[in-house]
Short mmCIF file of N, CA and C in Angstrom, two decimals:
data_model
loop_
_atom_site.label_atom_id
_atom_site.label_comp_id
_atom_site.label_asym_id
_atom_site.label_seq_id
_atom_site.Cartn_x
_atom_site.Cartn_y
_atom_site.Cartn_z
N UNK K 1 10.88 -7.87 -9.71
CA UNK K 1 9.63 -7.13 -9.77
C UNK K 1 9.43 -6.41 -8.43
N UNK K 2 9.09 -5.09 -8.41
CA UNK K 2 8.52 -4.12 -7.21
C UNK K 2 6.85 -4.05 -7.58
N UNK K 3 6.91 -3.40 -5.69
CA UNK K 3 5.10 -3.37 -6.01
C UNK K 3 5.07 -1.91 -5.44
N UNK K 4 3.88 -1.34 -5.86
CA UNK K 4 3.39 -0.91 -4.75
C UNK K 4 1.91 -0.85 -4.58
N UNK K 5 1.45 -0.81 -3.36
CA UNK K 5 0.73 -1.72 -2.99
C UNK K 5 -1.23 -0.61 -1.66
N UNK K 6 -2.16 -0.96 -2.00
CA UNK K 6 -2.52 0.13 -0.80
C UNK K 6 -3.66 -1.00 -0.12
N UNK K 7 -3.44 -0.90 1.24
CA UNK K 7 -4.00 -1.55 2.45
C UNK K 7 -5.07 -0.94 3.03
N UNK K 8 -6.10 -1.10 3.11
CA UNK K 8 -7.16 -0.58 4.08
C UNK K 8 -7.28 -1.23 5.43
N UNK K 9 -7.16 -0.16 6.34
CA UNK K 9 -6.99 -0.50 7.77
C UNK K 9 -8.25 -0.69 8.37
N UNK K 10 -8.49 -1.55 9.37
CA UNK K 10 -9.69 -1.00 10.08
C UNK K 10 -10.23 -0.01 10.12
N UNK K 11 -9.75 0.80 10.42
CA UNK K 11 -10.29 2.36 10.57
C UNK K 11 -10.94 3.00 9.75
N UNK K 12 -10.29 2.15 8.51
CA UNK K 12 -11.10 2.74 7.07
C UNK K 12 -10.00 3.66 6.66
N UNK K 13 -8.83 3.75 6.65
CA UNK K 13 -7.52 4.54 6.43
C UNK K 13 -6.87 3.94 5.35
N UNK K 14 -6.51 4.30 4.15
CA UNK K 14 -5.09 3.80 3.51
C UNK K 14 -3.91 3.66 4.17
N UNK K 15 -3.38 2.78 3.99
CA UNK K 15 -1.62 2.67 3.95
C UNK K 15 -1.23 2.24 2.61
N UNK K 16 -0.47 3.33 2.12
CA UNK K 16 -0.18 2.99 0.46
C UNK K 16 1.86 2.78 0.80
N UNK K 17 2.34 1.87 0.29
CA UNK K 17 3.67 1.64 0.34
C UNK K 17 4.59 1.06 -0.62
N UNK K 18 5.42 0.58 -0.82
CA UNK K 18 6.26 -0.03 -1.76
C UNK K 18 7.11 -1.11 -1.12
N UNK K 19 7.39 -2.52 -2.18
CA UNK K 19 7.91 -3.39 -1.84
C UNK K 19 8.64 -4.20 -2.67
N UNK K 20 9.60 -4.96 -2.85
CA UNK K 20 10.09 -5.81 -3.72
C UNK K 20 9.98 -6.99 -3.24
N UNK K 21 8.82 -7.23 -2.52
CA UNK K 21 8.12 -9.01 -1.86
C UNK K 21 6.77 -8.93 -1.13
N UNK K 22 5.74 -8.23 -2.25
CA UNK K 22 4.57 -8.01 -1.59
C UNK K 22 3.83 -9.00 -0.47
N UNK K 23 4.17 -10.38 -1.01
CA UNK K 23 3.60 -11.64 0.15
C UNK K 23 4.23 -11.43 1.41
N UNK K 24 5.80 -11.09 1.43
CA UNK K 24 6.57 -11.33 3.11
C UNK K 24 6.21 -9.71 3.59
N UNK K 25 5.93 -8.92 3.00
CA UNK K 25 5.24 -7.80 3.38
C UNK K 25 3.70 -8.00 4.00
N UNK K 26 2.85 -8.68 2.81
CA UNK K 26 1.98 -8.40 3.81
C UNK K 26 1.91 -9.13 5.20
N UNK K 27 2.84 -10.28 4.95
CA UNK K 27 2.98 -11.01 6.27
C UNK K 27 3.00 -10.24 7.25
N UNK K 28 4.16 -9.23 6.93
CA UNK K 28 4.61 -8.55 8.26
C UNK K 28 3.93 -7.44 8.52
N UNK K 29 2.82 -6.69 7.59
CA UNK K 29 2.03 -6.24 8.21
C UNK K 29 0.74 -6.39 9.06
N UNK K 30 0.56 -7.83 8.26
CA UNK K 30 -0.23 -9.14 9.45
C UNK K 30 0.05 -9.12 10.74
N UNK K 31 1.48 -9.32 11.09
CA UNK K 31 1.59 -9.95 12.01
C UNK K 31 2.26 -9.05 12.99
N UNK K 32 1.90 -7.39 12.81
CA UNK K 32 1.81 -6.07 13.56
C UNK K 32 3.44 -5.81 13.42
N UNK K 33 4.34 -6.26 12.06
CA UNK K 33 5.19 -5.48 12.62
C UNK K 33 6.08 -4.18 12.23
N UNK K 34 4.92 -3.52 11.35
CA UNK K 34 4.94 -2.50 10.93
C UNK K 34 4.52 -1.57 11.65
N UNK K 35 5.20 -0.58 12.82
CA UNK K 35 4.48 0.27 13.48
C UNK K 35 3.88 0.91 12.88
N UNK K 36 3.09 1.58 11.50
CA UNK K 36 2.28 2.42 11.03
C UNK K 36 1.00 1.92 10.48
N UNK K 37 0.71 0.50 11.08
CA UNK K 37 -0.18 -0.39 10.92
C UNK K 37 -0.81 -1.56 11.70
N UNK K 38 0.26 -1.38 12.71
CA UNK K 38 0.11 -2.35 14.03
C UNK K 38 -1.40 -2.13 14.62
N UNK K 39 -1.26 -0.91 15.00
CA UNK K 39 -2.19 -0.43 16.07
C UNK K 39 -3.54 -0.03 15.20
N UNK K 40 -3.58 -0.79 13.76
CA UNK K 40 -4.56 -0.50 12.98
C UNK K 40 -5.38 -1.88 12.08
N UNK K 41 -4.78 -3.06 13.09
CA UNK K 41 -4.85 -4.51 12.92
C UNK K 41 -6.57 -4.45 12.49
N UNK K 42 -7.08 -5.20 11.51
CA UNK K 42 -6.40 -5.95 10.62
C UNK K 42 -6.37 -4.78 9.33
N UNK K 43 -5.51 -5.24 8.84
CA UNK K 43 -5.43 -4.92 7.06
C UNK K 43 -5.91 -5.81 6.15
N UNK K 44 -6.38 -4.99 5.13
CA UNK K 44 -6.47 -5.92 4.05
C UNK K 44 -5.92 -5.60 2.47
N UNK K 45 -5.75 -6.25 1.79
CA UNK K 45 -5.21 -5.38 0.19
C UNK K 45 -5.96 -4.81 -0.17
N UNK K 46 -6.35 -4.23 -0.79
CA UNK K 46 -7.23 -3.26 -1.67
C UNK K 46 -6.66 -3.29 -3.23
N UNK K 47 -5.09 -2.88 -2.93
CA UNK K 47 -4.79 -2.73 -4.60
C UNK K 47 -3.49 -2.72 -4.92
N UNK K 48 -3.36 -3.19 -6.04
CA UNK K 48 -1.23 -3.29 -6.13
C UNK K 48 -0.84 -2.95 -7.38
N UNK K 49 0.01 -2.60 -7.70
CA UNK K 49 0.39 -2.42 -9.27
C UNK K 49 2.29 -2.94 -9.04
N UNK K 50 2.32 -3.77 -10.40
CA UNK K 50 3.67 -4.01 -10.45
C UNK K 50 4.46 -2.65 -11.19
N UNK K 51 6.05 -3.05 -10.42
CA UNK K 51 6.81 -2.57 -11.31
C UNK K 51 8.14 -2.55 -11.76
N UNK K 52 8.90 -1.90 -12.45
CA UNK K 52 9.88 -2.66 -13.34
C UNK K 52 11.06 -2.37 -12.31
N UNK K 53 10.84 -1.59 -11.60
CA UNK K 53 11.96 -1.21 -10.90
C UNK K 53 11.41 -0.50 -9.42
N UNK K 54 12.68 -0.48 -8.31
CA UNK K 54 12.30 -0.01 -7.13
C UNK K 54 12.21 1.56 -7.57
N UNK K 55 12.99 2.21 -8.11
CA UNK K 55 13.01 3.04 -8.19
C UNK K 55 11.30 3.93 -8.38
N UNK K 56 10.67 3.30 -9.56
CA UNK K 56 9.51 3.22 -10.43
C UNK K 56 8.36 2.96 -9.49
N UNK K 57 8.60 1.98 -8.69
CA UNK K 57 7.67 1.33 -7.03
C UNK K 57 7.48 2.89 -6.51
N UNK K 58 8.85 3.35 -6.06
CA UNK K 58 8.58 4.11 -5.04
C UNK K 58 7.65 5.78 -5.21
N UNK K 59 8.26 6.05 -6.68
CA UNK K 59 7.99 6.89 -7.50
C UNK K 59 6.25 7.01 -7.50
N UNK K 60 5.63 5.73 -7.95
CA UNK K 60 4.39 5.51 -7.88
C UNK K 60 3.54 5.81 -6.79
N UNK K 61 4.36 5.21 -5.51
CA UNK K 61 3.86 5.16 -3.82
C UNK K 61 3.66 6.76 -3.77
N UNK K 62 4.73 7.51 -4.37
CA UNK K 62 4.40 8.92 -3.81
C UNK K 62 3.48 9.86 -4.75
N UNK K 63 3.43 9.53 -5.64
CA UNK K 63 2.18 9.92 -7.03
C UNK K 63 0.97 9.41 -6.05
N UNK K 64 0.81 8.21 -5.24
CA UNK K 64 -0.34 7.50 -4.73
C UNK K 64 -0.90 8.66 -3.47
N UNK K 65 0.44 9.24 -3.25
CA UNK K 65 0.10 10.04 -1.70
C UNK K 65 -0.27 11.29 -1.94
N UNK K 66 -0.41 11.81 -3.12
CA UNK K 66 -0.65 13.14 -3.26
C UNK K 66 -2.43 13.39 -3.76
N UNK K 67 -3.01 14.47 -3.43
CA UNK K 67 -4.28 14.56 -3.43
C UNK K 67 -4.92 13.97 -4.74
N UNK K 68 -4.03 13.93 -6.29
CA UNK K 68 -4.72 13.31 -7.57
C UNK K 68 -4.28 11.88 -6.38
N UNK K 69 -3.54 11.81 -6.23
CA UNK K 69 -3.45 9.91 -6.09
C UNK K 69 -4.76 9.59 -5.28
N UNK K 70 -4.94 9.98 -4.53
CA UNK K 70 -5.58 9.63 -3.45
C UNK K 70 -7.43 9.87 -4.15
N UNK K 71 -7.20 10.48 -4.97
CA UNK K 71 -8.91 10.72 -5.60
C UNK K 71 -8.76 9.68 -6.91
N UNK K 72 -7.19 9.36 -7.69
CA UNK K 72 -7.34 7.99 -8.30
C UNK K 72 -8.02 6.82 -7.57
N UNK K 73 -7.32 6.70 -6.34
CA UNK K 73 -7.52 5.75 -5.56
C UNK K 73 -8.95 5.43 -4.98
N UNK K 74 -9.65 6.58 -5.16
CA UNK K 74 -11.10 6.98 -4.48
C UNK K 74 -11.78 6.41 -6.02
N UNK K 75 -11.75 6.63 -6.84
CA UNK K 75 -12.37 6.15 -8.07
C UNK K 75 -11.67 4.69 -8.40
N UNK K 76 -10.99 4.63 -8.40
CA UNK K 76 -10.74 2.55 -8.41
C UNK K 76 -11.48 1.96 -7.47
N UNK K 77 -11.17 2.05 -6.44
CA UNK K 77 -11.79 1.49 -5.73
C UNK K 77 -13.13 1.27 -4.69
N UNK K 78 -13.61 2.21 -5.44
CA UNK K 78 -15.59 2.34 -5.24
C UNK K 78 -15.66 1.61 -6.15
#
């Protein structure tokens, strides 16, 4: 199973990404060692969707980054 997955930073910023081990992920974005999230300590989940494949994960992550994604994302999660 893949994820992908979107984090709200302190700042009040998304980080939307993809993973095939969402738990040792978020570990490691816990524990700063994701430079595109370090310096944006703490995170938290916001939202994840499984999927059948990495391929399908990643596919999603970038549907997530484009202006519909990002106004999906604005209506889920209000």
């Amino acid at each position: 199973m893949f994820y992908t997955y979107v984090l709200r930073c302190s700042d009040g910023n998304l980080y939307i990404g993809s993973t095939g081990n969402l738990r040792r992920r978020l570990v490691q974005h816990e524990a700063g060692r994701v430079p595109a999230t370090a310096p944006r300590l703490p995170v938290t989940l916001e939202y994840y969707e499984a999927c059948r494949s990495e391929g399908s994960a990643r596919l999603r992550e970038k549907q997530l980054k484009t202006g519909f994604g990002r106004a999906y994302l604005k209506r889920r999660l209000a």
